[in-house]
Coordinates of C-alpha atoms and ligand atoms in Angstrom, one line a residue:
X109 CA -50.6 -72.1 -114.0
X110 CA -52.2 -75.0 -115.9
X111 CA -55.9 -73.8 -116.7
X112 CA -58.0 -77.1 -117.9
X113 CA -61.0 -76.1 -119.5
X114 CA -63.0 -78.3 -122.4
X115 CA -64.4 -75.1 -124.1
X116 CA -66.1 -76.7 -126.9
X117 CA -67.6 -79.3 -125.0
X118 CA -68.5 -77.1 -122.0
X119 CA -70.2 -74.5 -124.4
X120 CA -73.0 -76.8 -126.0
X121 CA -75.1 -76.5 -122.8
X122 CA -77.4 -73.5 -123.3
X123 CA -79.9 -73.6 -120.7
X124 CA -82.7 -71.3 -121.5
X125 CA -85.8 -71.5 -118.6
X126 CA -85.0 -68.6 -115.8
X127 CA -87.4 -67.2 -113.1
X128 CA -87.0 -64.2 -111.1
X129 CA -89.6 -63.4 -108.9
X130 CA -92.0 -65.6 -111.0
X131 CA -91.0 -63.6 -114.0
X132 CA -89.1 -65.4 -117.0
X133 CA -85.7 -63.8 -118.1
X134 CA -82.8 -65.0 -119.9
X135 CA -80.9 -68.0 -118.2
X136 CA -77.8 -66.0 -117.1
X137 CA -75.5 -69.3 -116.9
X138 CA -74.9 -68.6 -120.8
X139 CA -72.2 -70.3 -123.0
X140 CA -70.3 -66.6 -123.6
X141 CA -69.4 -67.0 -119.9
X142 CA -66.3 -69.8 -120.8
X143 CA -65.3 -67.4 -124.0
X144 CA -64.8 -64.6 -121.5
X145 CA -63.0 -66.3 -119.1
X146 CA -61.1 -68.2 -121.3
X147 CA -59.6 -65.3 -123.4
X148 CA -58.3 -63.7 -119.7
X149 CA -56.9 -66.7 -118.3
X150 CA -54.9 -66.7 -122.4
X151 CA -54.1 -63.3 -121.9
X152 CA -52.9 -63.7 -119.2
X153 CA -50.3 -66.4 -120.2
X154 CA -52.0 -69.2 -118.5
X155 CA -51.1 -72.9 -120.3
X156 CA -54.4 -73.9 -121.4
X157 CA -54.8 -77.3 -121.7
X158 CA -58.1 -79.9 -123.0
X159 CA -59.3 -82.3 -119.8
X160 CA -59.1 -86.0 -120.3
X161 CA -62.1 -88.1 -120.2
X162 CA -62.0 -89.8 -116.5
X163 CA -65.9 -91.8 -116.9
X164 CA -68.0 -91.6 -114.3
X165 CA -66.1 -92.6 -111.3
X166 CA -65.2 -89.0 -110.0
X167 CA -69.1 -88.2 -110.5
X168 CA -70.2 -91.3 -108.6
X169 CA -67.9 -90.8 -105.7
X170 CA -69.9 -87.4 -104.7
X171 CA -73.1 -88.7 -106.7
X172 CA -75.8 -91.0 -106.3
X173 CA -76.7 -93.9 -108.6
X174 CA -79.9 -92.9 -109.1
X175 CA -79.1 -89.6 -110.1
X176 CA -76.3 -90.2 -112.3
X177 CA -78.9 -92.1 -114.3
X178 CA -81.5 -89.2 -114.1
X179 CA -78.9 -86.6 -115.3
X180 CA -78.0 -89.5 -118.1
X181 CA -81.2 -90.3 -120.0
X182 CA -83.7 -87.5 -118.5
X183 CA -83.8 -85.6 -121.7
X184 CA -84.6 -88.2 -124.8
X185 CA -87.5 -89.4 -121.9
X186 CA -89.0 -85.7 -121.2
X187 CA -88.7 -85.3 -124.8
X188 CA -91.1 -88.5 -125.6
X189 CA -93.7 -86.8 -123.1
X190 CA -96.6 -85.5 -125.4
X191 CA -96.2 -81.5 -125.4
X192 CA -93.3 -81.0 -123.2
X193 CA -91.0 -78.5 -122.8
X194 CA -88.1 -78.6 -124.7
X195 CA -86.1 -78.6 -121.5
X196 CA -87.1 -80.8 -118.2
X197 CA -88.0 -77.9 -116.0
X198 CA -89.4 -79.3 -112.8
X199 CA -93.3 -78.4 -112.2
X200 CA -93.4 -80.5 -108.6
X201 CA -91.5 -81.0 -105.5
X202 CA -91.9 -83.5 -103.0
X203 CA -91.6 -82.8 -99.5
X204 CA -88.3 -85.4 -99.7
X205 CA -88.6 -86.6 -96.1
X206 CA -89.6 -90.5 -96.5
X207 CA -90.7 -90.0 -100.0
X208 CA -90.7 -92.7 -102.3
X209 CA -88.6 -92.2 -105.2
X210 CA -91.0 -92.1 -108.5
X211 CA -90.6 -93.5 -111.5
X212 CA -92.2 -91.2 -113.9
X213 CA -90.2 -88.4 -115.8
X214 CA -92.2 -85.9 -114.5
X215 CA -91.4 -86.7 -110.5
X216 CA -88.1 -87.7 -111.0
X217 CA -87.8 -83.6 -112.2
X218 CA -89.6 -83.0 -109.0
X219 CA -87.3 -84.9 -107.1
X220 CA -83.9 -84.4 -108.3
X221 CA -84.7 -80.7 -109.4
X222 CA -84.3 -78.0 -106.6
X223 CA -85.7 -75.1 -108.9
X224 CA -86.4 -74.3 -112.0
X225 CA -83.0 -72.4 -112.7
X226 CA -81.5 -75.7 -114.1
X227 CA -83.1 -76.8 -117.0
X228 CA -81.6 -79.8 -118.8
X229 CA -81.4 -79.7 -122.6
X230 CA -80.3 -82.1 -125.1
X231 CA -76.9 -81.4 -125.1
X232 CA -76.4 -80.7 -121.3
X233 CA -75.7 -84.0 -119.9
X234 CA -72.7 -83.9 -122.1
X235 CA -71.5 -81.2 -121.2
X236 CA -71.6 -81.2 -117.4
X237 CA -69.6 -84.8 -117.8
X238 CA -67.2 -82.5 -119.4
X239 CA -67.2 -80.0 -116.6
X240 CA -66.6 -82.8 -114.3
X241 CA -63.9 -84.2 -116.7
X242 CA -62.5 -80.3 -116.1
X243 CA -62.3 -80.6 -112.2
X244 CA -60.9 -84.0 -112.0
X245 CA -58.2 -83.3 -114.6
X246 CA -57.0 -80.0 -112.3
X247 CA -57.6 -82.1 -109.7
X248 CA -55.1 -84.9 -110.8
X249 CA -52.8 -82.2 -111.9
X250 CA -52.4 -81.5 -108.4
X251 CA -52.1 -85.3 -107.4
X252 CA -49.5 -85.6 -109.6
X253 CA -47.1 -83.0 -108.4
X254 CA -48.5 -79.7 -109.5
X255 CA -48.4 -76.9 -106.6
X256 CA -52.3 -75.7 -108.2
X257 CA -54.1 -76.0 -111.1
X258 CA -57.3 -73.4 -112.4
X259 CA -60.3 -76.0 -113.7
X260 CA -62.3 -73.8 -115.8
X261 CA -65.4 -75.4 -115.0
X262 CA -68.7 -74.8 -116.8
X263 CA -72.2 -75.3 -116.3
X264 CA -70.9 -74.6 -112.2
X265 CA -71.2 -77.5 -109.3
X266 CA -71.1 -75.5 -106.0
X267 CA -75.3 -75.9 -105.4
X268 CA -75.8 -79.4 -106.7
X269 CA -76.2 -82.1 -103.6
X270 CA -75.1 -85.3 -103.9
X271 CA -78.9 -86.0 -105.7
X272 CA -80.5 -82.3 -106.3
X273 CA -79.3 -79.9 -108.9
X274 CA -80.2 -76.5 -108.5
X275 CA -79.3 -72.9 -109.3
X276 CA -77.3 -73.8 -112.6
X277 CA -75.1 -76.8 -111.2
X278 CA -75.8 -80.5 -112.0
X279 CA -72.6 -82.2 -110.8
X280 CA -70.8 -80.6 -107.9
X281 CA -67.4 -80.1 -109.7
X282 CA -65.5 -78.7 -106.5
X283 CA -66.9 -81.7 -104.6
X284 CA -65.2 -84.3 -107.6
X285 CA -61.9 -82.7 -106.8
X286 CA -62.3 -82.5 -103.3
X287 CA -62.7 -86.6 -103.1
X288 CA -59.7 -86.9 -105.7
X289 CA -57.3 -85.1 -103.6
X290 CA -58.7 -87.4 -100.8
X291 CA -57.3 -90.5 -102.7
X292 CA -53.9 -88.8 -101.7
X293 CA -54.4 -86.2 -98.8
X294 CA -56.1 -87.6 -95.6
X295 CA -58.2 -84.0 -95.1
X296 CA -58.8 -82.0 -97.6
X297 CA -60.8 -78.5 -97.2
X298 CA -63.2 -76.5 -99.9
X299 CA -63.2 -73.1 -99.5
X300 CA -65.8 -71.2 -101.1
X301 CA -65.7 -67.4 -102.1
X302 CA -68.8 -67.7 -104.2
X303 CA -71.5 -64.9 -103.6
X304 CA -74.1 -67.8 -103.4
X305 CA -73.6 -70.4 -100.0
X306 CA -72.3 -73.3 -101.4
X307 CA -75.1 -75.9 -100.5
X308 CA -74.8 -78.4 -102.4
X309 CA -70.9 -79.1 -101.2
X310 CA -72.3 -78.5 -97.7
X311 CA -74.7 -80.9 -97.7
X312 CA -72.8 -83.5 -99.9
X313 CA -69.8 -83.2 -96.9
X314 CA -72.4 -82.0 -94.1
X315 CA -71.8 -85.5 -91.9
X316 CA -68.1 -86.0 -93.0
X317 CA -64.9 -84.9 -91.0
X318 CA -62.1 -85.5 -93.4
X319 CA -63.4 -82.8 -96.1
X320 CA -64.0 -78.7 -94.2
X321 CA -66.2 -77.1 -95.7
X322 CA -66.2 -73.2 -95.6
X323 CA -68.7 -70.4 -97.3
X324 CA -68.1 -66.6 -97.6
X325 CA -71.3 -65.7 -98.9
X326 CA -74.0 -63.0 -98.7
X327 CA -76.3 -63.5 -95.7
X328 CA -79.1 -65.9 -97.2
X329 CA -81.7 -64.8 -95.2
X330 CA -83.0 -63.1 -97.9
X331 CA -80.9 -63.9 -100.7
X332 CA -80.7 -67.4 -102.6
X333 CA -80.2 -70.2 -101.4
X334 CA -82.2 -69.2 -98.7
X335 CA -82.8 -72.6 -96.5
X336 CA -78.6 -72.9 -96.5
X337 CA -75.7 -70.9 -95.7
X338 CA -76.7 -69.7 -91.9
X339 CA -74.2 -69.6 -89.4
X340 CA -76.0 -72.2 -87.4
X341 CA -75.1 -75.5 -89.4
X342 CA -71.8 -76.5 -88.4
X343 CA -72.3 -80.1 -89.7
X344 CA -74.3 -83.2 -88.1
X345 CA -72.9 -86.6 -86.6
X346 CA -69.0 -87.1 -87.3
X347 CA -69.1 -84.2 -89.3
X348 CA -70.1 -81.9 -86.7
X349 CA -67.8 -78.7 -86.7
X350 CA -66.3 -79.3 -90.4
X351 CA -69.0 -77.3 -91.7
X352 CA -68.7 -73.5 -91.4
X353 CA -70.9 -70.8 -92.9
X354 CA -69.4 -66.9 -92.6
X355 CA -72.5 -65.4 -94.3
X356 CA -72.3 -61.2 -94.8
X357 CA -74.5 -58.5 -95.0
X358 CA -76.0 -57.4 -98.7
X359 CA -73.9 -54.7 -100.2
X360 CA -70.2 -56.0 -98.1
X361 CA -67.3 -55.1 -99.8
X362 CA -64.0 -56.2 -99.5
X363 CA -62.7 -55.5 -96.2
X364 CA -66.1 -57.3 -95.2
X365 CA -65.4 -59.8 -97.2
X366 CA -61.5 -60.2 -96.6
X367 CA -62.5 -59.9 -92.5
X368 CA -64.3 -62.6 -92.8
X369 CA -62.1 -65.1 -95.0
X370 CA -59.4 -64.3 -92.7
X371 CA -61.7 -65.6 -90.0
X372 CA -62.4 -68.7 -92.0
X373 CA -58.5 -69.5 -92.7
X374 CA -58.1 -69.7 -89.0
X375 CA -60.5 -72.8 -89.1
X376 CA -58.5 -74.2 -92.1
X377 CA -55.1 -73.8 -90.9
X378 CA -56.6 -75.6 -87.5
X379 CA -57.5 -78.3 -89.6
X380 CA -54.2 -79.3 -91.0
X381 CA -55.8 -80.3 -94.4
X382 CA -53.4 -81.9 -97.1
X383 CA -54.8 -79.8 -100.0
X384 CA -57.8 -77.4 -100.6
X385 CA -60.4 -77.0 -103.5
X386 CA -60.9 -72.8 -104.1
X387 CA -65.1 -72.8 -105.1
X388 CA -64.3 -69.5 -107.1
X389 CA -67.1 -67.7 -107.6
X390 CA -66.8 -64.3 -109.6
X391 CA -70.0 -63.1 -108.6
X392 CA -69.2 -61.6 -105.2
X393 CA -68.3 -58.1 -107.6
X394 CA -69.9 -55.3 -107.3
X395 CA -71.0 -54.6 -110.5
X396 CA -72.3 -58.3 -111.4
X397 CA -75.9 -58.7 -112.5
X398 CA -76.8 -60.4 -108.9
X399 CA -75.7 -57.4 -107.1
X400 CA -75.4 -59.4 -104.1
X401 CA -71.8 -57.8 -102.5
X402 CA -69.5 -55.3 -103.3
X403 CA -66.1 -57.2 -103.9
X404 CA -63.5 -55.2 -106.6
X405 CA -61.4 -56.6 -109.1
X406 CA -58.5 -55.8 -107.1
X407 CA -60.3 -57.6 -104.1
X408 CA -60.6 -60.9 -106.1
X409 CA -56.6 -60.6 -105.8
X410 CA -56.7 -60.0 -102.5
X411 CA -58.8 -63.3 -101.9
X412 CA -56.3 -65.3 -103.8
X413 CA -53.2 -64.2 -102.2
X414 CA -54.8 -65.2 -98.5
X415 CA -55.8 -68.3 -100.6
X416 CA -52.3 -69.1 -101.7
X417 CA -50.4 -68.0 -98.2
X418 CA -52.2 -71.4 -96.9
X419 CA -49.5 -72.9 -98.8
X420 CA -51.2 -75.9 -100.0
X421 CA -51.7 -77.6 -103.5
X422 CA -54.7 -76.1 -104.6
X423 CA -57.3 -76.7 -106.9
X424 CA -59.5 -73.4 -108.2
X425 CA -62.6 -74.6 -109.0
X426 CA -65.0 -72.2 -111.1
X427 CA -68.1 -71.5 -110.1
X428 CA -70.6 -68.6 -110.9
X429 CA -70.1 -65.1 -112.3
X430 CA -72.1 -63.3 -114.7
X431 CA -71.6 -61.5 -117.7
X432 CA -70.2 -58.2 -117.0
X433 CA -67.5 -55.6 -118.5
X434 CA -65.0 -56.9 -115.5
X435 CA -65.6 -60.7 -115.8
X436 CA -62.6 -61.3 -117.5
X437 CA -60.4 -59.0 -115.4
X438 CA -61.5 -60.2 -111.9
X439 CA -60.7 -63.8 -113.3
X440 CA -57.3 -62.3 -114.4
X441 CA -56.5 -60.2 -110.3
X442 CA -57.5 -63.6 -109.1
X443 CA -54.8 -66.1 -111.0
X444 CA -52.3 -63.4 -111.1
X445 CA -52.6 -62.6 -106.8
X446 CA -52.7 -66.8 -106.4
X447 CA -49.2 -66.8 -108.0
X448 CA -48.1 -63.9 -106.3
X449 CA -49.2 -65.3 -102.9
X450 CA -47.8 -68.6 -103.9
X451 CA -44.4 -67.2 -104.4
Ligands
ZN263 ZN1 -73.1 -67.7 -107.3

């Protein structure tokens, strides 16, 4: 399989600011994270390949103006506040009913910035362009004839909304590919295996009925993303019933997790789409730092090969996964169960 990935590029993004609890740690979302996965996906004979530059026209079709140009030029003006952080870091949120938008650096933080667990540095706009560049490439692979493609995406998409980044992700990569394949495919479905709920894809698709959107995830009711990923929201207006959240108990492992995919793969067969986005998260394993579920590294290839009986062109979007001994080899059960399944 094709694996698109702009290493360099990708890697110069070093986000630093981390809370837990109110405590500061290390920023998990580290640059190591595309080494590792890079050297399995090589190992395991994968065609590695740079992304082309595609602007920002794949960004703006899941993006808003506004935010684009927040995400653009945030940095150099934070960094001409007197005695700011070397990172914007959000220290104010705006109850973002009827709110008016503000014009100082500091609000526009507030406002575009869900948490504090995505801080923007000086080199981070460039490279989540390039991990947009990453998911439109894969993505256009698969337009252009290719039965799936693996976009080795980094800083991760799955919780940014179409104007909020949040937990890590900026631009939602997995929703740029999702509206390329729409250029082409009529519906088009995101599936996403992430430990987290995918609420930024949700809520960027939540009123929409040609893009399904469908979350394994541990049960966010006390686990992040906490206001997102309950079974209850199924979507709002047209898109009402295209949204649907299969969230698991802490500690599920992978017949939990496989149960409850298969469920989910009912919906998307029902739905008929053209071609699906994978939202592959590595961080449903049992041993990764977030400790949220219990998949194994032979599960992750389990998960692919129900993935790749849908039969569809397919593009595998990465998403989280933390540094641990297995990284590399859950990435490697994955890719190699996708092309089993795939036949
Ligand atoms: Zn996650």
């Amino acid at each position: 399989m094709k694996v698109f990935c702009a290493a360099e590029r990708q890697k110069i993004h070093y986000p630093r600011n981390f809370l837990v609890s109110g405590a500061q740690q290390p920023n998990p979302e580290v640059p190591e994270r595309v080494e590792r996965l890079l050297q399995a996906a090589t190992a395991g004979g994968h065609d590695i390949v740079e992304p082309g530059d595609h602007g920002l026209a794949p960004i703006a079709a899941v993006h808003t103006p506004e935010y684009i140009r927040f995400l653009t030029h945030i940095h150099e003006r934070w960094a001409r506040i007197p005695g700011a952080s070397t990172e914007v870091v959000p220290n104010i949120h705006p109850d973002r009913r009827g709110v008016s938008y503000p014009l100082s650096a500091v609000g526009q933080a507030g406002y575009h910035m869900a948490d504090t667990a995505c801080p923007i540095g000086p080199d981070s706009w460039a490279a989540i362009r390039w991990s947009a560049n990453t998911a439109a490439s894969g993505a256009k692979h698969v337009l252009d004839g290719a039965p799936a493609a693996y976009a080795l995406c980094r800083p991760p998409g799955h919780h940014a909304f179409s104007d909020l980044a949040g937990g890590f992700c900026y631009v939602n990569n997995s929703a740029v590919a999702a509206a390329m394949l729409r250029q082409s495919h009529e519906r088009v479905a995101i599936v996403d295996v992430d430990l987290h709920h995918g609420n930024g894809t949700q809520g960027i698709f939540y009123r929409r009925a040609d893009v399904l959107t469908l979350s394994v995830h541990a049960d966010p009711i006390r686990f992040y993303p906490f206001f997102w990923g309950h079974a209850q929201e199924r979507g709002e207006g047209p898109g009402l019933g295209y949204n649907l959240n299969l969230p698991l108990p802490r500690g599920s492992a992978d017949d939990a997790f496989l149960g409850a995919l298969d469920k989910g793969l009912e919906s998307v067969r029902a739905f008929a789409p053209g071609a699906i986005v994978v939202a592959l998260g590595l961080d449903a394993f049992e041993d990764d730092p977030f400790g949220g579920l219990a998949v194994t590294t032979e599960g992750f290839g389990q998960i692919a090969r129900r993935l790749a009986g849908l039969g569809l062109p397919t593009v595998i979007v990465q998403e989280g996964g933390y540094l641990c001994d297995a990284l590399g080899d859950n990435l490697t059960s994955f890719l190699a169960g996708f092309e089993a399944g795939h036949g």
